[in-house]
PDB file of C-alpha atoms in Angstrom:
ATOM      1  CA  UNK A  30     -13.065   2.989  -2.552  1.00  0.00           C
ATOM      2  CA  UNK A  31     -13.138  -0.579  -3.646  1.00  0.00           C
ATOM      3  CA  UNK A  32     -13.699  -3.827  -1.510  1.00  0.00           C
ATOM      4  CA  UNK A  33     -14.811  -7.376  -1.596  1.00  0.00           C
ATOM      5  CA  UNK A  34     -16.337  -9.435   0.574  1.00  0.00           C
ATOM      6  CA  UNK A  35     -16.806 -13.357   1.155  1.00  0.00           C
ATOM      7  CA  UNK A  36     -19.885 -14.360   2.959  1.00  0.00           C
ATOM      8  CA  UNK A  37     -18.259 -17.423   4.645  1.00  0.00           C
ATOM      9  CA  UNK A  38     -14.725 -18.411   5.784  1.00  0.00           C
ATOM     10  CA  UNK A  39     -15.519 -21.822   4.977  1.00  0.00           C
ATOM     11  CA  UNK A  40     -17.542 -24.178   2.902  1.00  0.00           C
ATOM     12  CA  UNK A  41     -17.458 -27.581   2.630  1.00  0.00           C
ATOM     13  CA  UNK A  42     -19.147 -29.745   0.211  1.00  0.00           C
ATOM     14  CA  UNK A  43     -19.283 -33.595  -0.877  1.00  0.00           C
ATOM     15  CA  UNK A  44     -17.767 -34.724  -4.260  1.00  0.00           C
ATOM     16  CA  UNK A  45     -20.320 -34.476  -7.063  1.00  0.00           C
ATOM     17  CA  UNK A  46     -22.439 -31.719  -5.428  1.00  0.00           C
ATOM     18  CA  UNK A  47     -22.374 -27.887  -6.305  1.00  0.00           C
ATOM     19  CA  UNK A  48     -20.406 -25.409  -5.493  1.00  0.00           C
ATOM     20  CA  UNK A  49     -21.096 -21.762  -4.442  1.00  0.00           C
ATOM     21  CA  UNK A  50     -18.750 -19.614  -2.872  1.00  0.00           C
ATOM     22  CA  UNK A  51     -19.875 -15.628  -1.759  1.00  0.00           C
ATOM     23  CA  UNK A  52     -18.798 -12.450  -2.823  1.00  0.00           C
ATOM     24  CA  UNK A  53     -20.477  -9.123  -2.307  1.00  0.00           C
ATOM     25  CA  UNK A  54     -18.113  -5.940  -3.950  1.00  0.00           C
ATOM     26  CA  UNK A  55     -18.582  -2.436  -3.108  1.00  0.00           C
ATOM     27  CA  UNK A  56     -17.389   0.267  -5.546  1.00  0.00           C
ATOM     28  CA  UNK A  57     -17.699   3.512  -6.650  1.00  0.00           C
ATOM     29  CA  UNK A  58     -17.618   3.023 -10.314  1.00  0.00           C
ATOM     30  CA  UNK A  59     -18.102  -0.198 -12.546  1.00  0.00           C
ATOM     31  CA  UNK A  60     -15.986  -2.835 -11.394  1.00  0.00           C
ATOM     32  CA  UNK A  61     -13.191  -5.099 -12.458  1.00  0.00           C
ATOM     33  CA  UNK A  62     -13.043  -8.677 -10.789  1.00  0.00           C
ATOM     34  CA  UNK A  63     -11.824 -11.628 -10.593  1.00  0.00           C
ATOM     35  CA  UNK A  64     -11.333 -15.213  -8.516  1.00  0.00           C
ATOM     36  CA  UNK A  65      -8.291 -16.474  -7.732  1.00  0.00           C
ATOM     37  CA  UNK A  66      -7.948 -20.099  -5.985  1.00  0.00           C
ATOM     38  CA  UNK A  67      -4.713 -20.972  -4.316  1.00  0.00           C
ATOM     39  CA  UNK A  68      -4.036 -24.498  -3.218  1.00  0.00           C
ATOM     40  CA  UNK A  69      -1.644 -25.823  -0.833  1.00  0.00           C
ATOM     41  CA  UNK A  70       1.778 -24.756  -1.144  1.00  0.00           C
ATOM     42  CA  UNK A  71       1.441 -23.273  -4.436  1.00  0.00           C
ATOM     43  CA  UNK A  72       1.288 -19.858  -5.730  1.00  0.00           C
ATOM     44  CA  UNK A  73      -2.297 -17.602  -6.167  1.00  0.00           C
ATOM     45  CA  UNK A  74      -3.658 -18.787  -9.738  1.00  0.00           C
ATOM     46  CA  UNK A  75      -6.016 -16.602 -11.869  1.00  0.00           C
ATOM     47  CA  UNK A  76      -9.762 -18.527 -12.342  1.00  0.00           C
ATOM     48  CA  UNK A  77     -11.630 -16.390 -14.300  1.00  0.00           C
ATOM     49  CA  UNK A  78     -12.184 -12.326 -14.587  1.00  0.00           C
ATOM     50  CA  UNK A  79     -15.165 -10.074 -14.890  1.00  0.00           C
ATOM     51  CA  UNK A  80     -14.309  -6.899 -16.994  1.00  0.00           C
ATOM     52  CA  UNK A  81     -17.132  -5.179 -18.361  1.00  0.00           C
ATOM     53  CA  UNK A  82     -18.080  -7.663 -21.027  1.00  0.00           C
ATOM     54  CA  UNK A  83     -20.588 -10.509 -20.638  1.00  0.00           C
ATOM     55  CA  UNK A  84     -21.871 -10.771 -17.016  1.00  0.00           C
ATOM     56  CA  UNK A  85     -22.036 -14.313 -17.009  1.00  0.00           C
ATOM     57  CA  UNK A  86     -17.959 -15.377 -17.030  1.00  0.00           C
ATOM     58  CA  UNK A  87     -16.443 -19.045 -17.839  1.00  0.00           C
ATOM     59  CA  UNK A  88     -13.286 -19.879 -16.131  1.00  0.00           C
ATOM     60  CA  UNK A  89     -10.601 -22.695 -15.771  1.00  0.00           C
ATOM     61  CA  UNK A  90     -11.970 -26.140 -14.224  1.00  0.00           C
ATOM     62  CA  UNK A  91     -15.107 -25.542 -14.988  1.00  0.00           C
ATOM     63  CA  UNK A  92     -15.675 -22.597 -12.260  1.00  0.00           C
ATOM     64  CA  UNK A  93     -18.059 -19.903 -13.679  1.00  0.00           C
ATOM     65  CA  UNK A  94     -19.251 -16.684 -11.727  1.00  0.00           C
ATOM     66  CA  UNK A  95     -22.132 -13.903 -12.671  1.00  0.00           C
ATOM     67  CA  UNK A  96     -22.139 -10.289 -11.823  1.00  0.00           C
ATOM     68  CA  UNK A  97     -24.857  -8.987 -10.510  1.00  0.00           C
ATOM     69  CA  UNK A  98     -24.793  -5.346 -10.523  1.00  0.00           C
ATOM     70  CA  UNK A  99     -28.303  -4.865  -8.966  1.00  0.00           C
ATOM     71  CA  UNK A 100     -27.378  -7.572  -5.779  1.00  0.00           C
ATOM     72  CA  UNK A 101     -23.169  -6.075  -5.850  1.00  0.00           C
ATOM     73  CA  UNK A 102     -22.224  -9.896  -5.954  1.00  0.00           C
ATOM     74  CA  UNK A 103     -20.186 -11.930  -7.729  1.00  0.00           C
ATOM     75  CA  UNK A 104     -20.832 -15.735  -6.820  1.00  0.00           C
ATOM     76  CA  UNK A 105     -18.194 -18.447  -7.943  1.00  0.00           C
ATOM     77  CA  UNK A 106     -20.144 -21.659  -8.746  1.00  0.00           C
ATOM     78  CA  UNK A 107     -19.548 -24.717 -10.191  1.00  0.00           C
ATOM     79  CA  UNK A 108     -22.007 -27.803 -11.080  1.00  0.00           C
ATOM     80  CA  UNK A 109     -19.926 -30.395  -9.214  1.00  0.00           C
ATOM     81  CA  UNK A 110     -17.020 -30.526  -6.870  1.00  0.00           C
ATOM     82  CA  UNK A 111     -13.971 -32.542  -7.268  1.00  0.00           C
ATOM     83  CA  UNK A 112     -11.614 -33.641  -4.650  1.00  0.00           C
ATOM     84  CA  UNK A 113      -8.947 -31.451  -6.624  1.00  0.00           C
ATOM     85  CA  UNK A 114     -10.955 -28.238  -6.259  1.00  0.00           C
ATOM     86  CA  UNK A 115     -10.283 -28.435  -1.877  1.00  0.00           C
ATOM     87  CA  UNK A 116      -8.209 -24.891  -1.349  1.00  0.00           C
ATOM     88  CA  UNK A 117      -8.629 -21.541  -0.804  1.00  0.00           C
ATOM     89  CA  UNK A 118     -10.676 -19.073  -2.987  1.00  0.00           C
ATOM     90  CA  UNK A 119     -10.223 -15.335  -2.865  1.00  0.00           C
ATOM     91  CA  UNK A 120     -12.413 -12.923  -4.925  1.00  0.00           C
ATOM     92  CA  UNK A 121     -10.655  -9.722  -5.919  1.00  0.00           C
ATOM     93  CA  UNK A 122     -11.779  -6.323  -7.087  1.00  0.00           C
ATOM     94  CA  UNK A 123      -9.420  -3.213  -9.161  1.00  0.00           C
ATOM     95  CA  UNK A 124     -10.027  -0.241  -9.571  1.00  0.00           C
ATOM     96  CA  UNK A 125     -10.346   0.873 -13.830  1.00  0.00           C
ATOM     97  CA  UNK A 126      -6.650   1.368 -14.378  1.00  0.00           C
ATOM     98  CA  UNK A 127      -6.305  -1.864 -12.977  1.00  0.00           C
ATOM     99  CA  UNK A 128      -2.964  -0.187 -10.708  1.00  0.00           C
ATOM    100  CA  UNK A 129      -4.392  -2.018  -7.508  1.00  0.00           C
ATOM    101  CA  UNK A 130      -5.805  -4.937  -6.546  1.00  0.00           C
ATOM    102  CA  UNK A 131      -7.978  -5.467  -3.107  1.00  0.00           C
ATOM    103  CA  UNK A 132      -8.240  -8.898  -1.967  1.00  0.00           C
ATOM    104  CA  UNK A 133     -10.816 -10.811   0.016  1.00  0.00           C
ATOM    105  CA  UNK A 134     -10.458 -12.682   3.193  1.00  0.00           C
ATOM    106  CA  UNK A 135     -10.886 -16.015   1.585  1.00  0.00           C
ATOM    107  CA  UNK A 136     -13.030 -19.194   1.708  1.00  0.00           C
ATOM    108  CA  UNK A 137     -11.668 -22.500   2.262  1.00  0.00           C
ATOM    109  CA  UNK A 138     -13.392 -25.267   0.481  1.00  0.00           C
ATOM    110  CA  UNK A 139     -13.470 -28.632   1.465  1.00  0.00           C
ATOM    111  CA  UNK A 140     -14.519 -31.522  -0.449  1.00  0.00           C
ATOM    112  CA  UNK A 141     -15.718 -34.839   1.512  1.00  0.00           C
ATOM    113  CA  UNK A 142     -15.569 -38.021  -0.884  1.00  0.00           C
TER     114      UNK A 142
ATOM    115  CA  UNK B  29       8.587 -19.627 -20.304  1.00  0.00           C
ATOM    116  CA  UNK B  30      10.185 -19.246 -16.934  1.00  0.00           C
ATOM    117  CA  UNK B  31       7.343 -18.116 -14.093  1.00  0.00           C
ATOM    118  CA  UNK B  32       7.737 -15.727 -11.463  1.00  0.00           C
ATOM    119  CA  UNK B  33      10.752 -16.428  -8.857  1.00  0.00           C
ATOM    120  CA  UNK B  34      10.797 -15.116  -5.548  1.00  0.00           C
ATOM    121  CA  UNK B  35      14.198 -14.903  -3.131  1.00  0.00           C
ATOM    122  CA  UNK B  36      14.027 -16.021  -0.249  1.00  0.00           C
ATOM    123  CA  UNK B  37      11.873 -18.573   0.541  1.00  0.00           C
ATOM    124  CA  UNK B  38      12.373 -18.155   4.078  1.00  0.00           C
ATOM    125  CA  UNK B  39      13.906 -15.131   6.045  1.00  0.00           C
ATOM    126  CA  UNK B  40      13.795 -14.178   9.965  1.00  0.00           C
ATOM    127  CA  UNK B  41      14.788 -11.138  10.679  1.00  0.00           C
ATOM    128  CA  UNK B  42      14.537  -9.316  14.378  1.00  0.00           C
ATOM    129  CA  UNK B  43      12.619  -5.792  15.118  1.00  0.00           C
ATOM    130  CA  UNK B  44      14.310  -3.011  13.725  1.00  0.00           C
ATOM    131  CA  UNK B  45      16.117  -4.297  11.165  1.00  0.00           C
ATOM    132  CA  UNK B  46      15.736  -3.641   7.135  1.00  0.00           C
ATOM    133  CA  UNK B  47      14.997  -6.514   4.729  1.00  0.00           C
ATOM    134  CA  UNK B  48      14.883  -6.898   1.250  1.00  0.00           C
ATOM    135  CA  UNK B  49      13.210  -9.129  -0.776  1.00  0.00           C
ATOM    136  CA  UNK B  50      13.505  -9.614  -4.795  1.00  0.00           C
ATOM    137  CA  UNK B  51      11.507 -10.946  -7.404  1.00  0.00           C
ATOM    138  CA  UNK B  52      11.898 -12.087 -11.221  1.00  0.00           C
ATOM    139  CA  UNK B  53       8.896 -11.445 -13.495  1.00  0.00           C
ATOM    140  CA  UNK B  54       7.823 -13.847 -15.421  1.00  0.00           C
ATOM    141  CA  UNK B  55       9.149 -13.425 -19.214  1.00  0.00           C
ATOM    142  CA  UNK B  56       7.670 -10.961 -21.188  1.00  0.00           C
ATOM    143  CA  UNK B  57       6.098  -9.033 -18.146  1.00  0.00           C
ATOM    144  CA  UNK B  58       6.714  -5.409 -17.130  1.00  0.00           C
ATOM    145  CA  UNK B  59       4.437  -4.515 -14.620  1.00  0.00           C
ATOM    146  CA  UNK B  60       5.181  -6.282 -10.859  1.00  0.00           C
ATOM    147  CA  UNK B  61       2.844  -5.699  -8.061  1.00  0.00           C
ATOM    148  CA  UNK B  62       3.771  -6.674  -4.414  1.00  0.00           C
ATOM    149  CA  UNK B  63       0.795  -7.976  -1.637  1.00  0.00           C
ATOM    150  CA  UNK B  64       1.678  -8.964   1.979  1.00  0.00           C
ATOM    151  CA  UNK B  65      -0.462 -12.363   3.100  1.00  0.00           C
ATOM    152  CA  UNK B  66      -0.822 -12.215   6.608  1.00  0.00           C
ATOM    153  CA  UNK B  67      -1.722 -15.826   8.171  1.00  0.00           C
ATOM    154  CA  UNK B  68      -5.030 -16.873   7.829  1.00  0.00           C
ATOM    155  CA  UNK B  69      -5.980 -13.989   5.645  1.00  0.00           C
ATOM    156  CA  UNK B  70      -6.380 -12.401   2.159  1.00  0.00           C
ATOM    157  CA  UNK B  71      -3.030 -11.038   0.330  1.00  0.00           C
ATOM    158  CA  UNK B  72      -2.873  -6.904   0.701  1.00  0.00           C
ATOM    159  CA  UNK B  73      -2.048  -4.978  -2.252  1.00  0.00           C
ATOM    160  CA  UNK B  74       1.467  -2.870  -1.265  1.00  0.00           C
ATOM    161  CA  UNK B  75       2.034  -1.332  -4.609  1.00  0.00           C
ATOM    162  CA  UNK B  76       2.777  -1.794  -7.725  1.00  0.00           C
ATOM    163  CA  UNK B  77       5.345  -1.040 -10.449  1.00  0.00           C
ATOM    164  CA  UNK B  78       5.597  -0.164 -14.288  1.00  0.00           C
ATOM    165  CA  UNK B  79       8.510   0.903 -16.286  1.00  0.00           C
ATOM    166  CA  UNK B  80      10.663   1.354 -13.028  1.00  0.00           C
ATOM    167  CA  UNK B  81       8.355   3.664 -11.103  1.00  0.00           C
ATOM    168  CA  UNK B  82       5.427   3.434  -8.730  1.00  0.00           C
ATOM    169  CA  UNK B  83       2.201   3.143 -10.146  1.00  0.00           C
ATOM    170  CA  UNK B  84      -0.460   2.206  -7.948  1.00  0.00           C
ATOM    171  CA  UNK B  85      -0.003   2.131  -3.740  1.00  0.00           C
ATOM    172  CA  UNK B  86      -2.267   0.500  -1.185  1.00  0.00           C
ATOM    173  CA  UNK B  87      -2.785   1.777   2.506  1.00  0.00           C
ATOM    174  CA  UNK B  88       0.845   0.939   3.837  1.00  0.00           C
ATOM    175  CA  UNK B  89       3.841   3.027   5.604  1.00  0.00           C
ATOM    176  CA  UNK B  90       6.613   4.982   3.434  1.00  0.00           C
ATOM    177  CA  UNK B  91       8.981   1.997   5.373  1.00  0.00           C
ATOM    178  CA  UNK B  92       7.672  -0.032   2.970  1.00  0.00           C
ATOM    179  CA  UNK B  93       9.658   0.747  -0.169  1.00  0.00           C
ATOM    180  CA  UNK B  94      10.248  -0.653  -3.898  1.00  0.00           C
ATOM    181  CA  UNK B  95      12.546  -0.790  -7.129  1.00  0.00           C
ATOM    182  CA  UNK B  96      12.032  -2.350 -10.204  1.00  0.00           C
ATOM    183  CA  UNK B  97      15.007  -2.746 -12.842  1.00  0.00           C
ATOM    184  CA  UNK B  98      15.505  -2.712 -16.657  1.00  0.00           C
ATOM    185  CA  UNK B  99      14.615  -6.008 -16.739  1.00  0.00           C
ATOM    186  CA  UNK B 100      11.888  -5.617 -15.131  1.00  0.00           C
ATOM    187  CA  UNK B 101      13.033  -7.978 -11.711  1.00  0.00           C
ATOM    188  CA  UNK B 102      11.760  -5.736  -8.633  1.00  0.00           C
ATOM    189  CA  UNK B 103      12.754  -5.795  -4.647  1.00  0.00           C
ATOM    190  CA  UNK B 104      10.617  -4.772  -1.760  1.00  0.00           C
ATOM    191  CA  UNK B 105      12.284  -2.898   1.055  1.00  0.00           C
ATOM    192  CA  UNK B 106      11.067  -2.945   4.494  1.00  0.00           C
ATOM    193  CA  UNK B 107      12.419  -0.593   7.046  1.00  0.00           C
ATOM    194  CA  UNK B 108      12.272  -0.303  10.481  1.00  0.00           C
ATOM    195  CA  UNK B 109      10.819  -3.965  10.765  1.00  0.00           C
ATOM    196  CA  UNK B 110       7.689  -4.708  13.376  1.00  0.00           C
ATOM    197  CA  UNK B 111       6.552  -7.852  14.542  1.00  0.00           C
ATOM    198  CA  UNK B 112       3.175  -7.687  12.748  1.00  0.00           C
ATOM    199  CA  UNK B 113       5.299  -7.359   9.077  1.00  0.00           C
ATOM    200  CA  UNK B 114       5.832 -11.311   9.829  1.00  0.00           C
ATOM    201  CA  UNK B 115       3.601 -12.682   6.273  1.00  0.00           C
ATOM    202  CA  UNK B 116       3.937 -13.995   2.978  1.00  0.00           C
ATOM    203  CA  UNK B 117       5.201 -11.586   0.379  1.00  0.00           C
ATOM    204  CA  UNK B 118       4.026 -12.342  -2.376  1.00  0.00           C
ATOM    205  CA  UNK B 119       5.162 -10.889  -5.936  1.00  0.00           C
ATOM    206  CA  UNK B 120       3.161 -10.834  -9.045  1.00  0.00           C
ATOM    207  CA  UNK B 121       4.221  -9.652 -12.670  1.00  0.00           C
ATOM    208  CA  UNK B 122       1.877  -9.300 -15.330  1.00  0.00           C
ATOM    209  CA  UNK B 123       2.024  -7.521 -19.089  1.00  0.00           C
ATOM    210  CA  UNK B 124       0.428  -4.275 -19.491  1.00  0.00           C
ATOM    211  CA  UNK B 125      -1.683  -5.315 -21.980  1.00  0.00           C
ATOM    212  CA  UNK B 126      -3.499  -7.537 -19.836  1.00  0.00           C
ATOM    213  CA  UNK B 127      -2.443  -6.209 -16.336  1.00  0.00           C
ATOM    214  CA  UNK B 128      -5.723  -7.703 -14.941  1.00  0.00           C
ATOM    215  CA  UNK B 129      -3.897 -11.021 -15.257  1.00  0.00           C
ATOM    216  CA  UNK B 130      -1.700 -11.313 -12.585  1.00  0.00           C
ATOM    217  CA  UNK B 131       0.830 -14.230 -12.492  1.00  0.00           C
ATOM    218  CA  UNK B 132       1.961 -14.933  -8.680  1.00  0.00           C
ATOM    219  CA  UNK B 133       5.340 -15.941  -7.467  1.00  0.00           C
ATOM    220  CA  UNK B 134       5.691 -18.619  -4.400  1.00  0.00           C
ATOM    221  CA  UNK B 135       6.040 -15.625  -1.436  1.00  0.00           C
ATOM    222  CA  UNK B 136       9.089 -15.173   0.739  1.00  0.00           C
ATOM    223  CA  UNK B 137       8.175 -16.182   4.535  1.00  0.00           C
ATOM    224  CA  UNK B 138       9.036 -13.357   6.455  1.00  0.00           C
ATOM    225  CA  UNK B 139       9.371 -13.841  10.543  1.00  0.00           C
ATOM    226  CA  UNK B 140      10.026 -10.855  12.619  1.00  0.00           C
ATOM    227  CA  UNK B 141      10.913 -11.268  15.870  1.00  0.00           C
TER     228      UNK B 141
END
């Protein structure tokens, strides 16, 4: 069976500083995932995906995350926090056929000017 | 391009009754997959649909029921309705090319009561 989950319900940062939000996965086979952020009134939006290819993955807004098979993580960071990036980040695992989806429980992120 | 649409936005319904909500992929997009957001958590996969049949299911009751159509729009049905099925439904389409890539809808607000 295939989970995620994120170390801390909420993080909040100041503008300019780094960002590093938590995921740990657990599954039985080699695993598919992604982050998704979703912001305030608007629909879940796709950041970046981890699919078997480099471990080290580039997303939108300058989010990147690396999977680490040997820790089971798969940390979003980013170098520094803009007062557009506050909302709510969920990291997301599939299983191979990519026919279901499990979601995390989410991590607000704040950003303090 | 047209995104995904979701109808209702809003819907209250009272314990017992059936509801259905309905959802228009975005264009191009034949695969839909439906998740339940409960408040103040992470969206729960229901199942999901390709070429008008179910193709993936996560850990909910037969009450909770799909279709999709030709044209690839789908509804959820919900049966029987409890107060804890009050969420966020949200619908996602995606190709099956890159299924991974999930494009989300705004939700329906379901209230049960």
């Amino acid at each position: 069976a295939q989970s995620v989950t994120q170390l801390d319900s909420h993080v909040s940062v100041s503008e300019g500083t780094p960002v590093l939000l938590r995921c740990n996965y657990s599954s039985s086979y080699s695993p598919s995932l992604f982050w998704y952020v979703q912001h305030p009134n608007k629909g879940l939006q796709l950041l970046l995906k981890y699919t078997s290819a480099a471990t080290l993955v580039k997303g939108i807004n300058g989010f990147e995350a690396e999977f680490k098979k040997s820790e089971t993580s798969f940390h979003l960071t980013k170098p520094s926090a803009h007062m557009s990036d506050a909302a709510e980040y969920f990291c997301v695992v599939s299983d191979d056929n990519f026919n279901k989806f499990y979601f995390g429980s989410g991590t607000k992120l704040n950003v303090k000017p | 391009e047209t995104g995904v649409t979701q109808s209702p936005t809003h819907l209250i319904k009272t314990r017992g009754q059936q509801v259905t909500l309905r959802c228009s992929s975005q264009s191009g997009h034949n695969t839909v997959s439906w998740y339940q957001q409960a408040l103040g958590q992470g969206p729960q996969f229901i199942f999901q649909y390709y070429r008008e049949e179910e193709n993936g299911r996560g850990n909910f009751p037969p009450r909770f029921s799909g279709l999709q159509f030709p044209n690839y729009s789908s509804e959820l049905n919900v049966n029987a309705l409890e107060l804890d099925d009050s969420a966020l439904y949200l619908c996602a389409s995606s190709s099956r090319d890159t299924t991974y890539e999930q494009y989300f809808g705004p939700g329906t607000r379901l209230t049960v009561t």
